[in-house]
Coordinates of C-alpha atoms in Angstrom, one line a residue:
Chain A
M2 CA -59.0 -25.1 70.7
A3 CA -59.5 -22.3 68.1
L4 CA -61.0 -19.0 69.1
T5 CA -64.0 -19.7 66.9
D6 CA -64.8 -22.8 69.0
L7 CA -65.5 -20.7 72.1
T8 CA -68.9 -19.5 73.3
V9 CA -69.8 -15.9 73.6
H10 CA -69.5 -16.0 77.4
E11 CA -66.0 -17.5 77.1
L12 CA -65.0 -14.9 74.5
Q13 CA -66.4 -12.1 76.8
A14 CA -63.9 -13.1 79.5
L15 CA -60.9 -13.2 77.1
L16 CA -61.9 -9.8 75.6
R17 CA -62.3 -8.1 78.9
T18 CA -59.0 -9.3 80.3
R19 CA -57.5 -8.2 77.0
E20 CA -56.0 -11.6 76.4
I21 CA -57.4 -11.3 72.9
S22 CA -58.5 -8.3 70.9
S23 CA -61.8 -8.0 69.0
R24 CA -59.8 -7.4 65.8
E25 CA -57.9 -10.7 66.3
L26 CA -61.2 -12.5 67.0
T27 CA -63.0 -10.9 64.1
L28 CA -60.1 -11.9 61.7
A29 CA -60.4 -15.5 63.1
F30 CA -64.1 -15.6 62.3
L31 CA -63.7 -14.0 58.9
K32 CA -61.0 -16.6 58.0
R33 CA -63.3 -19.4 59.3
I34 CA -66.1 -18.0 57.0
A35 CA -63.7 -17.8 54.0
D36 CA -62.5 -21.4 54.7
T37 CA -65.8 -23.1 55.3
D38 CA -68.6 -21.2 53.7
K39 CA -68.1 -22.7 50.2
H40 CA -69.3 -25.9 51.8
I41 CA -72.2 -24.4 53.7
G42 CA -73.5 -21.3 52.0
A43 CA -74.7 -19.7 55.2
F44 CA -73.7 -16.2 54.2
I45 CA -75.3 -14.0 51.5
T46 CA -73.1 -11.0 52.3
T47 CA -70.0 -10.7 54.4
C48 CA -68.8 -7.3 55.6
E49 CA -65.0 -7.6 56.2
K50 CA -64.3 -3.9 56.1
T51 CA -67.1 -2.7 58.4
A52 CA -66.5 -5.7 60.7
L53 CA -62.9 -4.6 61.3
E54 CA -64.0 -1.0 61.9
N55 CA -66.5 -2.3 64.4
A56 CA -63.8 -4.4 66.0
D57 CA -61.4 -1.5 66.4
R58 CA -64.1 0.6 68.0
A59 CA -64.9 -2.3 70.3
D60 CA -61.2 -2.7 71.3
A61 CA -61.1 1.0 72.2
R62 CA -64.1 0.6 74.4
L63 CA -62.8 -2.7 76.0
S64 CA -59.5 -0.9 76.8
A65 CA -61.4 1.9 78.4
G66 CA -63.1 -0.6 80.6
N67 CA -66.8 0.2 79.8
A68 CA -67.7 -2.8 77.8
A69 CA -71.3 -4.0 77.3
P70 CA -72.1 -7.7 77.2
L71 CA -71.5 -8.0 73.4
T72 CA -68.8 -5.5 72.9
G73 CA -66.3 -6.9 70.4
I74 CA -68.2 -10.2 69.9
P75 CA -68.5 -11.2 66.2
L76 CA -72.1 -11.8 65.3
A77 CA -74.1 -12.4 62.1
L78 CA -77.7 -11.6 61.2
K79 CA -80.4 -13.3 59.2
D80 CA -80.7 -11.2 56.0
I81 CA -84.2 -10.1 57.1
F82 CA -82.8 -7.5 59.5
I83 CA -82.4 -4.2 57.7
T84 CA -78.9 -2.8 58.1
E85 CA -77.9 0.7 57.2
D86 CA -75.7 0.9 54.1
I87 CA -75.4 -3.0 54.1
R88 CA -77.3 -4.8 51.4
T89 CA -80.4 -6.6 52.8
T90 CA -82.0 -9.1 50.4
C91 CA -84.4 -11.3 52.4
A92 CA -82.9 -14.0 50.1
S93 CA -85.2 -12.6 47.3
Q94 CA -84.4 -11.5 43.8
I95 CA -86.8 -8.6 44.3
L96 CA -84.5 -7.1 46.9
D97 CA -81.1 -8.2 45.5
N98 CA -79.8 -4.6 45.3
F99 CA -81.6 -3.1 48.3
I100 CA -79.4 -0.9 50.6
P101 CA -81.4 0.1 53.7
P102 CA -81.3 3.7 54.7
Y103 CA -81.4 2.9 58.5
N104 CA -80.9 0.2 61.1
G105 CA -83.8 -1.7 62.7
T106 CA -84.1 -1.6 66.5
A107 CA -82.5 -5.0 67.3
V108 CA -79.5 -4.1 65.0
R109 CA -79.2 -0.7 66.6
K110 CA -79.1 -2.2 70.0
L111 CA -76.3 -4.6 69.0
M112 CA -74.4 -1.8 67.3
E113 CA -74.7 0.4 70.5
Q114 CA -73.0 -2.4 72.4
E115 CA -70.3 -2.3 69.8
A116 CA -70.9 -5.9 68.7
V117 CA -69.1 -6.8 65.4
L118 CA -71.3 -7.5 62.4
L119 CA -69.6 -10.2 60.2
G120 CA -72.4 -10.4 57.6
K121 CA -75.9 -11.3 56.5
L122 CA -77.2 -14.8 56.6
N123 CA -79.0 -17.0 54.1
M124 CA -82.6 -17.9 54.7
D125 CA -85.8 -19.0 52.9
E126 CA -87.0 -16.1 50.7
F127 CA -89.0 -13.7 52.9
A128 CA -88.7 -16.3 55.7
M129 CA -91.2 -18.6 53.9
G130 CA -89.9 -22.2 54.2
S131 CA -88.7 -25.0 56.5
S132 CA -85.6 -26.1 54.7
N133 CA -83.7 -23.1 53.2
E134 CA -84.3 -24.5 49.8
N135 CA -86.4 -21.4 48.9
S136 CA -83.5 -18.9 48.8
A137 CA -82.6 -17.0 45.7
F138 CA -79.0 -17.3 46.8
G139 CA -78.7 -21.1 47.0
T140 CA -79.6 -23.8 49.5
V141 CA -77.7 -23.8 52.8
K142 CA -76.1 -27.2 53.7
N143 CA -76.4 -28.7 57.1
P144 CA -72.9 -28.7 58.7
W145 CA -73.5 -32.1 60.2
N146 CA -74.4 -33.7 56.8
R147 CA -74.1 -31.6 53.7
E148 CA -76.7 -33.7 51.9
C149 CA -79.3 -32.6 54.4
V150 CA -81.2 -29.3 54.9
P151 CA -80.3 -27.1 57.8
G152 CA -84.0 -26.4 58.4
G153 CA -85.6 -23.0 57.8
S154 CA -86.3 -20.3 57.5
S155 CA -83.4 -19.2 59.7
G156 CA -81.2 -22.0 58.2
G157 CA -78.2 -19.7 57.7
S158 CA -78.5 -18.4 61.3
A159 CA -78.4 -22.0 62.6
A160 CA -75.8 -23.4 60.2
A161 CA -73.4 -20.5 60.8
V162 CA -73.5 -21.1 64.5
A163 CA -73.0 -24.9 64.0
A164 CA -70.2 -24.2 61.6
R165 CA -68.6 -21.8 64.1
Q166 CA -68.6 -19.0 61.6
A167 CA -70.1 -16.5 64.1
G168 CA -70.2 -16.2 67.9
A169 CA -74.0 -16.1 67.8
T170 CA -76.7 -15.0 65.3
L171 CA -80.2 -13.5 65.2
G172 CA -83.0 -15.1 63.4
T173 CA -86.8 -14.7 63.2
D174 CA -89.5 -17.2 64.0
T175 CA -93.0 -17.1 62.5
G176 CA -93.9 -20.8 62.6
G177 CA -90.7 -22.4 63.9
S178 CA -88.1 -20.7 61.8
I179 CA -85.6 -20.4 64.7
R180 CA -86.4 -23.5 66.7
Q181 CA -86.5 -26.0 63.8
P182 CA -83.2 -25.1 62.2
A183 CA -81.6 -24.9 65.7
S184 CA -82.8 -28.4 66.3
H185 CA -81.5 -29.7 62.9
C186 CA -78.1 -28.0 63.3
G187 CA -77.5 -29.0 67.0
V188 CA -77.5 -25.4 68.4
V189 CA -79.8 -23.5 70.8
G190 CA -82.5 -21.3 69.4
L191 CA -85.1 -19.2 71.2
K192 CA -88.4 -17.7 70.0
P193 CA -89.4 -15.1 72.6
T194 CA -92.9 -14.2 73.5
Y195 CA -94.7 -12.1 70.8
G196 CA -93.9 -8.4 71.8
R197 CA -90.7 -9.2 73.7
V198 CA -88.4 -8.0 71.0
S199 CA -89.1 -5.1 68.6
R200 CA -89.9 -6.0 65.0
Y201 CA -89.0 -2.5 63.8
G202 CA -86.6 -2.8 60.9
V203 CA -87.3 -6.5 60.4
V204 CA -88.8 -7.3 57.0
A205 CA -92.4 -8.4 57.7
Y206 CA -93.8 -11.8 56.7
A207 CA -96.8 -12.4 59.0
S208 CA -96.9 -9.6 61.5
S209 CA -99.0 -11.2 64.2
L210 CA -96.7 -14.1 64.4
D211 CA -93.1 -12.9 63.5
Q212 CA -90.7 -12.6 66.4
V213 CA -87.0 -11.9 66.6
G214 CA -84.7 -14.3 68.6
P215 CA -81.2 -15.6 69.1
V216 CA -79.4 -18.7 67.8
A217 CA -76.4 -19.6 69.8
R218 CA -73.8 -22.3 70.8
D219 CA -75.3 -22.8 74.3
V220 CA -78.1 -21.7 76.6
E221 CA -76.1 -19.0 78.4
D222 CA -75.2 -17.4 75.0
C223 CA -78.8 -17.4 74.1
A224 CA -79.7 -15.6 77.4
I225 CA -77.0 -13.0 76.7
M226 CA -78.3 -12.4 73.2
L227 CA -81.9 -12.1 74.3
G228 CA -81.1 -9.6 77.0
A229 CA -79.3 -7.5 74.4
V230 CA -82.3 -7.2 72.0
A231 CA -85.4 -7.5 74.3
G232 CA -87.5 -4.6 75.4
Y233 CA -90.2 -2.1 74.6
D234 CA -89.7 0.0 71.5
P235 CA -92.0 3.0 70.7
A236 CA -91.3 2.3 67.0
D237 CA -93.1 -1.1 67.3
S238 CA -96.5 -0.5 68.8
T239 CA -96.9 -4.3 69.4
S240 CA -93.9 -4.5 71.6
I241 CA -94.8 -4.8 75.2
N242 CA -93.7 -2.4 77.9
L243 CA -92.4 -4.8 80.5
P244 CA -89.0 -4.7 82.3
V245 CA -86.3 -6.9 80.8
P246 CA -85.1 -9.4 83.4
D247 CA -81.5 -10.4 83.8
Y248 CA -81.8 -13.7 81.8
Q249 CA -78.2 -14.7 82.5
A250 CA -78.6 -14.3 86.2
A251 CA -81.8 -16.5 86.1
L252 CA -80.1 -19.5 84.5
K253 CA -78.8 -21.2 87.6
Q254 CA -82.0 -21.7 89.5
G255 CA -82.3 -25.4 88.4
V256 CA -85.4 -27.4 87.7
K257 CA -86.1 -28.8 91.2
G258 CA -89.8 -28.6 91.9
L259 CA -90.6 -27.4 88.4
K260 CA -93.6 -29.0 86.8
I261 CA -93.1 -30.0 83.2
G262 CA -96.1 -30.9 81.0
L263 CA -95.9 -33.5 78.3
P264 CA -98.7 -32.9 75.8
K265 CA -100.1 -36.2 74.7
E266 CA -101.0 -34.8 71.3
Y267 CA -97.2 -34.4 70.5
F268 CA -96.2 -37.9 71.5
I269 CA -98.1 -39.7 68.8
E270 CA -97.7 -43.0 67.0
G271 CA -95.6 -42.5 63.9
L272 CA -93.2 -40.1 65.6
D273 CA -89.7 -40.9 64.3
A274 CA -88.2 -43.6 66.6
D275 CA -84.9 -41.7 67.1
I276 CA -86.8 -38.6 68.1
Q277 CA -89.0 -40.5 70.5
Q278 CA -86.0 -42.2 72.2
T279 CA -84.0 -39.1 72.5
I280 CA -86.8 -37.1 74.0
D281 CA -87.7 -39.9 76.4
K282 CA -84.1 -39.9 77.7
A283 CA -84.2 -36.1 78.0
I284 CA -87.4 -36.3 80.1
N285 CA -85.7 -38.8 82.4
T286 CA -82.7 -36.6 82.8
L287 CA -85.0 -33.7 83.8
R288 CA -86.7 -35.9 86.3
E289 CA -83.4 -36.9 87.8
L290 CA -82.6 -33.3 88.2
G291 CA -85.7 -32.8 90.3
A292 CA -88.4 -31.8 87.8
E293 CA -91.9 -33.3 88.1
T294 CA -93.5 -34.4 84.8
V295 CA -97.2 -34.7 84.1
E296 CA -99.3 -35.4 81.1
V297 CA -101.2 -32.4 79.7
S298 CA -103.5 -32.0 76.8
L299 CA -103.4 -29.4 74.0
P300 CA -106.5 -30.7 72.2
H301 CA -106.5 -28.4 69.2
T302 CA -102.9 -29.3 68.1
E303 CA -104.0 -31.1 65.0
Y304 CA -105.6 -27.9 63.6
A305 CA -102.6 -25.7 64.0
V306 CA -101.0 -26.2 60.6
A307 CA -104.2 -25.4 58.7
C308 CA -104.8 -22.4 61.0
Y309 CA -101.3 -21.1 60.4
Y310 CA -101.3 -21.5 56.7
L311 CA -104.4 -19.3 56.4
I312 CA -103.3 -16.6 58.9
A313 CA -99.7 -16.4 57.8
T314 CA -100.4 -16.4 54.1
A315 CA -103.2 -13.8 54.5
E316 CA -100.8 -11.5 56.4
A317 CA -98.0 -12.2 53.9
S318 CA -100.2 -11.3 51.0
S319 CA -100.9 -7.9 52.6
N320 CA -97.3 -7.3 53.8
L321 CA -95.7 -8.2 50.5
A322 CA -98.0 -5.8 48.5
R323 CA -95.3 -3.2 49.1
Y324 CA -92.9 -4.8 46.6
D325 CA -94.3 -3.1 43.6
G326 CA -91.3 -1.8 41.8
V327 CA -91.9 1.8 42.8
R328 CA -89.8 2.8 45.9
Y329 CA -87.2 0.0 46.0
G330 CA -86.6 -3.4 44.5
K331 CA -86.7 -4.8 41.0
R332 CA -88.8 -3.0 38.3
M333 CA -89.8 -4.6 35.1
D334 CA -91.4 -2.1 32.8
D335 CA -92.1 -2.5 29.1
G336 CA -94.2 0.6 28.8
R337 CA -97.7 -0.9 29.1
G338 CA -98.7 1.1 32.1
L339 CA -98.7 1.0 35.9
I340 CA -100.6 -2.2 36.6
D341 CA -98.6 -4.1 34.0
M342 CA -95.4 -2.8 35.7
Y343 CA -96.6 -4.1 39.1
M344 CA -97.5 -7.5 37.7
K345 CA -94.3 -8.1 35.8
S346 CA -92.0 -6.7 38.5
R347 CA -93.6 -9.0 41.2
A348 CA -93.7 -12.0 38.9
A349 CA -90.0 -11.6 38.1
G350 CA -88.9 -10.8 41.6
F351 CA -90.6 -13.4 43.8
G352 CA -89.8 -17.1 43.9
P353 CA -92.3 -20.0 43.7
E354 CA -93.0 -20.4 47.4
V355 CA -93.5 -16.7 47.9
K356 CA -95.9 -16.6 45.0
R357 CA -97.8 -19.6 46.3
R358 CA -98.3 -18.0 49.8
I359 CA -99.3 -14.6 48.3
M360 CA -101.8 -16.4 46.2
L361 CA -103.2 -18.5 49.0
G362 CA -103.4 -15.5 51.3
T363 CA -105.0 -13.3 48.7
Y364 CA -107.6 -16.0 48.1
A365 CA -108.3 -16.4 51.9
L366 CA -108.9 -12.6 52.2
S367 CA -110.8 -12.2 49.0
S368 CA -114.5 -11.1 48.8
G369 CA -116.8 -14.1 49.6
Y370 CA -114.1 -16.2 51.2
Y371 CA -112.9 -14.1 54.1
D372 CA -115.3 -15.5 56.7
A373 CA -114.8 -19.1 55.6
Y374 CA -111.0 -19.0 55.7
Y375 CA -109.4 -16.1 57.4
L376 CA -112.0 -15.4 60.1
K377 CA -112.4 -19.1 60.7
A378 CA -108.7 -19.5 61.2
Q379 CA -108.6 -16.6 63.6
K380 CA -111.3 -18.3 65.7
V381 CA -109.4 -21.5 65.7
R382 CA -106.4 -19.5 66.8
T383 CA -108.3 -18.5 69.9
L384 CA -108.9 -22.2 70.7
I385 CA -105.2 -23.1 70.3
R386 CA -104.1 -20.2 72.4
Q387 CA -106.6 -21.2 75.1
D388 CA -105.2 -24.7 75.1
F389 CA -101.8 -23.3 76.2
L390 CA -103.2 -21.0 78.8
D391 CA -105.2 -23.9 80.3
A392 CA -102.2 -26.1 80.4
F393 CA -100.1 -23.4 82.1
N394 CA -102.6 -23.4 84.9
H395 CA -101.1 -26.8 85.8
V396 CA -97.5 -26.7 84.7
D397 CA -94.5 -24.3 84.5
V398 CA -93.0 -25.6 81.2
I399 CA -94.2 -27.8 78.3
L400 CA -91.7 -30.2 76.8
T401 CA -92.2 -31.5 73.2
P402 CA -90.1 -32.6 70.2
V403 CA -89.1 -29.7 67.9
A404 CA -89.7 -31.5 64.6
P405 CA -91.2 -34.9 63.7
T406 CA -88.0 -36.0 62.1
P407 CA -84.3 -35.1 62.1
A408 CA -83.0 -32.9 59.2
F409 CA -84.3 -34.3 55.9
R410 CA -82.4 -34.6 52.6
I411 CA -82.1 -31.7 50.2
G412 CA -84.8 -32.1 47.6
E413 CA -86.8 -34.7 49.6
K414 CA -89.9 -32.5 50.2
T415 CA -89.7 -29.8 47.6
A416 CA -92.3 -31.5 45.3
D417 CA -95.1 -31.4 47.8
P418 CA -95.7 -28.1 49.6
L419 CA -98.2 -29.6 52.0
Q420 CA -95.7 -32.2 53.3
M421 CA -93.2 -29.5 53.8
Y422 CA -95.8 -27.4 55.8
L423 CA -96.6 -30.4 58.0
S424 CA -92.9 -30.6 59.1
D425 CA -93.7 -27.5 61.3
I426 CA -96.5 -29.2 63.2
F427 CA -94.8 -29.0 66.7
T428 CA -93.5 -25.4 66.4
I429 CA -96.4 -23.6 64.8
P430 CA -98.8 -23.7 67.8
V431 CA -96.4 -21.6 69.9
N432 CA -96.5 -18.8 67.4
L433 CA -100.3 -18.9 67.2
A434 CA -100.5 -18.8 71.0
G435 CA -97.9 -16.0 71.0
T436 CA -95.8 -17.5 73.8
C437 CA -92.1 -18.4 74.0
G438 CA -90.3 -21.6 73.1
L439 CA -86.7 -22.8 72.6
S440 CA -84.9 -25.7 71.1
V441 CA -81.9 -27.2 73.0
P442 CA -79.8 -30.1 71.7
C443 CA -80.7 -33.5 73.3
G444 CA -79.0 -36.1 71.2
F445 CA -78.4 -37.5 67.8
S446 CA -80.1 -39.8 65.4
R447 CA -78.6 -43.1 64.3
D448 CA -77.3 -41.3 61.2
G449 CA -75.5 -38.7 63.4
L450 CA -78.0 -35.9 62.9
P451 CA -78.7 -33.6 65.8
I452 CA -82.1 -33.7 67.6
G453 CA -83.4 -30.8 69.8
M454 CA -86.2 -30.7 72.4
Q455 CA -88.6 -27.9 72.7
L456 CA -89.3 -26.2 76.0
I457 CA -92.3 -23.9 75.9
G458 CA -93.0 -21.3 78.5
R459 CA -95.8 -19.0 79.7
P460 CA -96.1 -15.7 77.9
F461 CA -93.0 -13.7 79.0
G462 CA -91.7 -16.8 80.8
E463 CA -88.4 -16.8 79.0
E464 CA -86.5 -17.1 82.3
T465 CA -88.2 -20.4 83.2
I466 CA -87.5 -22.1 79.9
L467 CA -83.9 -20.8 79.8
Q468 CA -83.3 -22.0 83.4
S469 CA -84.7 -25.4 82.5
A470 CA -82.7 -25.7 79.3
Y471 CA -79.6 -24.6 81.2
A472 CA -80.0 -27.2 83.9
Y473 CA -80.5 -29.9 81.3
E474 CA -77.6 -28.7 79.2
Q475 CA -75.2 -28.6 82.1
A476 CA -76.1 -32.2 83.0
T477 CA -75.4 -33.4 79.5
E478 CA -72.7 -33.2 76.9
W479 CA -74.7 -32.5 73.7
H480 CA -73.7 -28.9 73.3
R481 CA -70.1 -29.8 73.4
H482 CA -70.3 -31.8 70.1
S483 CA -69.1 -29.9 67.0
A484 CA -70.2 -30.4 63.4
P485 CA -67.5 -32.2 61.4
L486 CA -66.2 -29.4 59.2
Chain B
M23 CA -112.5 -29.2 43.4
K24 CA -112.1 -26.3 45.8
I25 CA -110.6 -23.9 43.2
N26 CA -110.4 -23.9 39.4
R27 CA -108.1 -22.4 36.9
E28 CA -110.3 -19.4 36.3
Q29 CA -110.5 -18.5 40.0
V30 CA -106.7 -18.8 40.2
E31 CA -106.3 -16.4 37.3
H32 CA -108.6 -14.0 39.1
V33 CA -106.6 -14.2 42.4
A34 CA -103.4 -13.7 40.4
R35 CA -104.8 -10.4 39.1
L36 CA -105.8 -9.3 42.6
A37 CA -102.3 -10.2 43.9
R38 CA -100.7 -8.3 40.9
L39 CA -98.8 -11.3 39.8
A40 CA -98.3 -11.9 36.0
L41 CA -98.1 -15.7 36.2
S42 CA -97.2 -18.0 33.2
D43 CA -99.6 -20.7 32.0
T44 CA -97.4 -23.4 33.7
E45 CA -97.4 -21.5 36.9
L46 CA -101.2 -21.1 36.8
E47 CA -101.6 -24.8 36.1
T48 CA -99.3 -25.9 38.9
L49 CA -100.8 -23.4 41.4
T50 CA -104.4 -24.6 40.7
G51 CA -103.4 -28.1 41.7
E52 CA -101.4 -27.0 44.8
M53 CA -103.9 -24.5 46.0
D54 CA -106.6 -27.1 45.6
A55 CA -104.7 -29.6 47.7
I56 CA -104.0 -27.0 50.4
L57 CA -107.6 -25.7 50.5
D58 CA -108.8 -29.3 50.8
Y59 CA -106.5 -29.8 53.8
V60 CA -107.5 -26.5 55.6
E61 CA -111.1 -27.7 55.3
K62 CA -110.2 -29.6 58.4
L63 CA -111.0 -26.4 60.4
N64 CA -114.7 -26.9 59.7
E65 CA -114.7 -29.9 62.1
L66 CA -114.6 -27.4 64.9
D67 CA -117.7 -25.5 66.0
T68 CA -116.5 -21.9 66.3
D69 CA -119.9 -20.1 66.3
H70 CA -119.4 -18.5 69.7
I71 CA -115.6 -18.1 69.6
V72 CA -114.1 -14.6 69.5
P73 CA -111.4 -14.4 66.8
T74 CA -107.8 -13.7 67.8
A75 CA -106.0 -11.1 65.7
H76 CA -103.1 -10.7 68.1
A77 CA -102.0 -13.3 70.6
V78 CA -100.9 -10.7 73.2
P79 CA -103.7 -8.3 74.0
V80 CA -102.7 -4.8 73.0
E81 CA -104.9 -1.8 73.4
N82 CA -104.4 1.3 71.2
A83 CA -100.8 2.4 71.5
F84 CA -100.8 6.2 71.8
R85 CA -97.8 8.5 71.7
E86 CA -97.2 12.3 71.6
D87 CA -97.6 13.8 68.2
S88 CA -94.1 15.3 68.2
V89 CA -91.6 16.1 65.5
G90 CA -88.7 13.6 65.3
A91 CA -85.8 12.8 63.1
S92 CA -86.4 11.4 59.7
I93 CA -84.1 9.9 57.1
G94 CA -84.4 12.6 54.5
S95 CA -85.4 12.5 50.9
E96 CA -82.0 11.6 49.5
K97 CA -81.8 8.4 51.6
A98 CA -85.5 7.6 51.0
L99 CA -84.9 7.7 47.3
Q100 CA -81.6 5.9 47.2
N101 CA -83.2 2.5 46.3
A102 CA -85.8 3.9 43.8
P103 CA -85.7 2.1 40.4
E104 CA -86.3 5.6 39.0
A105 CA -86.3 9.0 40.7
S106 CA -86.3 12.6 39.5
D107 CA -86.7 16.0 41.2
N108 CA -86.9 14.5 44.7
C109 CA -89.8 12.2 43.6
F110 CA -90.3 8.5 42.7
V111 CA -91.0 8.2 39.0
V112 CA -93.8 5.8 38.0
P113 CA -95.3 4.9 34.7
K114 CA -98.1 7.2 33.5
V115 CA -101.3 6.4 35.4
I116 CA -103.8 8.7 33.6
E117 CA -104.0 9.2 29.9

């Protein structure tokens, strides 16, 4: 077995006993990226030189015997995390030469542990998309079937883990952007509760929904990664000042006696047959492990996509106003004045999906339409959030599919934005409710594409969904399958 | 029709986007379809519902007003399309 096939917790042990060095491990991952990424396109930028410098510092710390959990572990980051002196593009032309002057909080925490940064990962431009087809740096291919999308927007983060190009990665999730690609690529992805991880130094898309989270080979790796980045940050006033539990220690508590809710609105006629069968089997496995399952109702589910596409685009139109060709980014100026410079710079720098969302959001916030669209959506958001709080009065975890179908073909949904938006129907409600959810592999379609199940927890209930996912994973073999590459 | 070409042009000006004729045409159709879909929200009576701006309730976050480290003007200007004398250079605003 190659070093790159091992999980973070397995690598941790080898590094600490000094059976391998971080330099050796880093070189193995860099070679794996060089050998495979021409087929996948997960990386926008690789940082060979700084990665090896990181690795040497990590080796010194490992030899000194004061290693942190991620010391010496090669990781990669969605190109939405700003990284000091390392180009950060957000997969957009408008930032294609942007060199951030500082590290964001999650990055700083990883660097303080002396983790190794291999590079920056491809994504949908400004995290807007469900397929990674909206990148200015090319579409990422799904490692399980290169004619299919990896999902999005953290498609590079999921594909890189599935292709064993990094030990683990970080992504961001605004409407499913960690969970859906994790499901499509057969890896584990967790969206923490809003406020659990600092958003400082993460390029903003929709600030009331964006959250940072890990994508990893298995549940234990996910727990280690979450523990490394979670916590209150004075630089993000929406982060919550609650202690960070030991997520790894919580894993082994099992599911005996846990109550798992199955929302009837998610198990609808027309759900892909492979998804239905796979999820049914997973439910049975959890029952055999001692969990109790009950039907619950989340009655406003069918309104979530409409609600999301008003709130997210409104916030995006405001957040993306900063790309004006003044302080950073592309400038197009033909001497016709300031406003003209703004309009041409933005038109040249943004791709079609970003323009579409800025336009929709600007309209929803514009004079005369604010109450009908934005305010209405915020009220519906209250109803959706209340659905979850009510359900969690009766159950500990909610189990659903992650996506209505397995990974679709590249190009299949690009002509119809609304169809693409509807592919996020099972993940969006969690962001609107602000709670946590993860995707864990639970089988394959007839065509050999991975399928994930979603476990949703109470706000700040990450331990419970991780422990449930861990119990399921340990009882099954899905996480041991590797993409054919 | 929820939105027409003229309104889309107006929104593009508000959003500071110089869109081509083709883009305006395509966006008119797409935005119309999306706005038609979000009309669905009107099936719900929300008259007495309090809007949610943030899913996790946060009160005002206060901190001490103290001097901290900053990145300095050189780093702050390193990505500027044009800079001069420690300032960002922009096109002339006032005649």
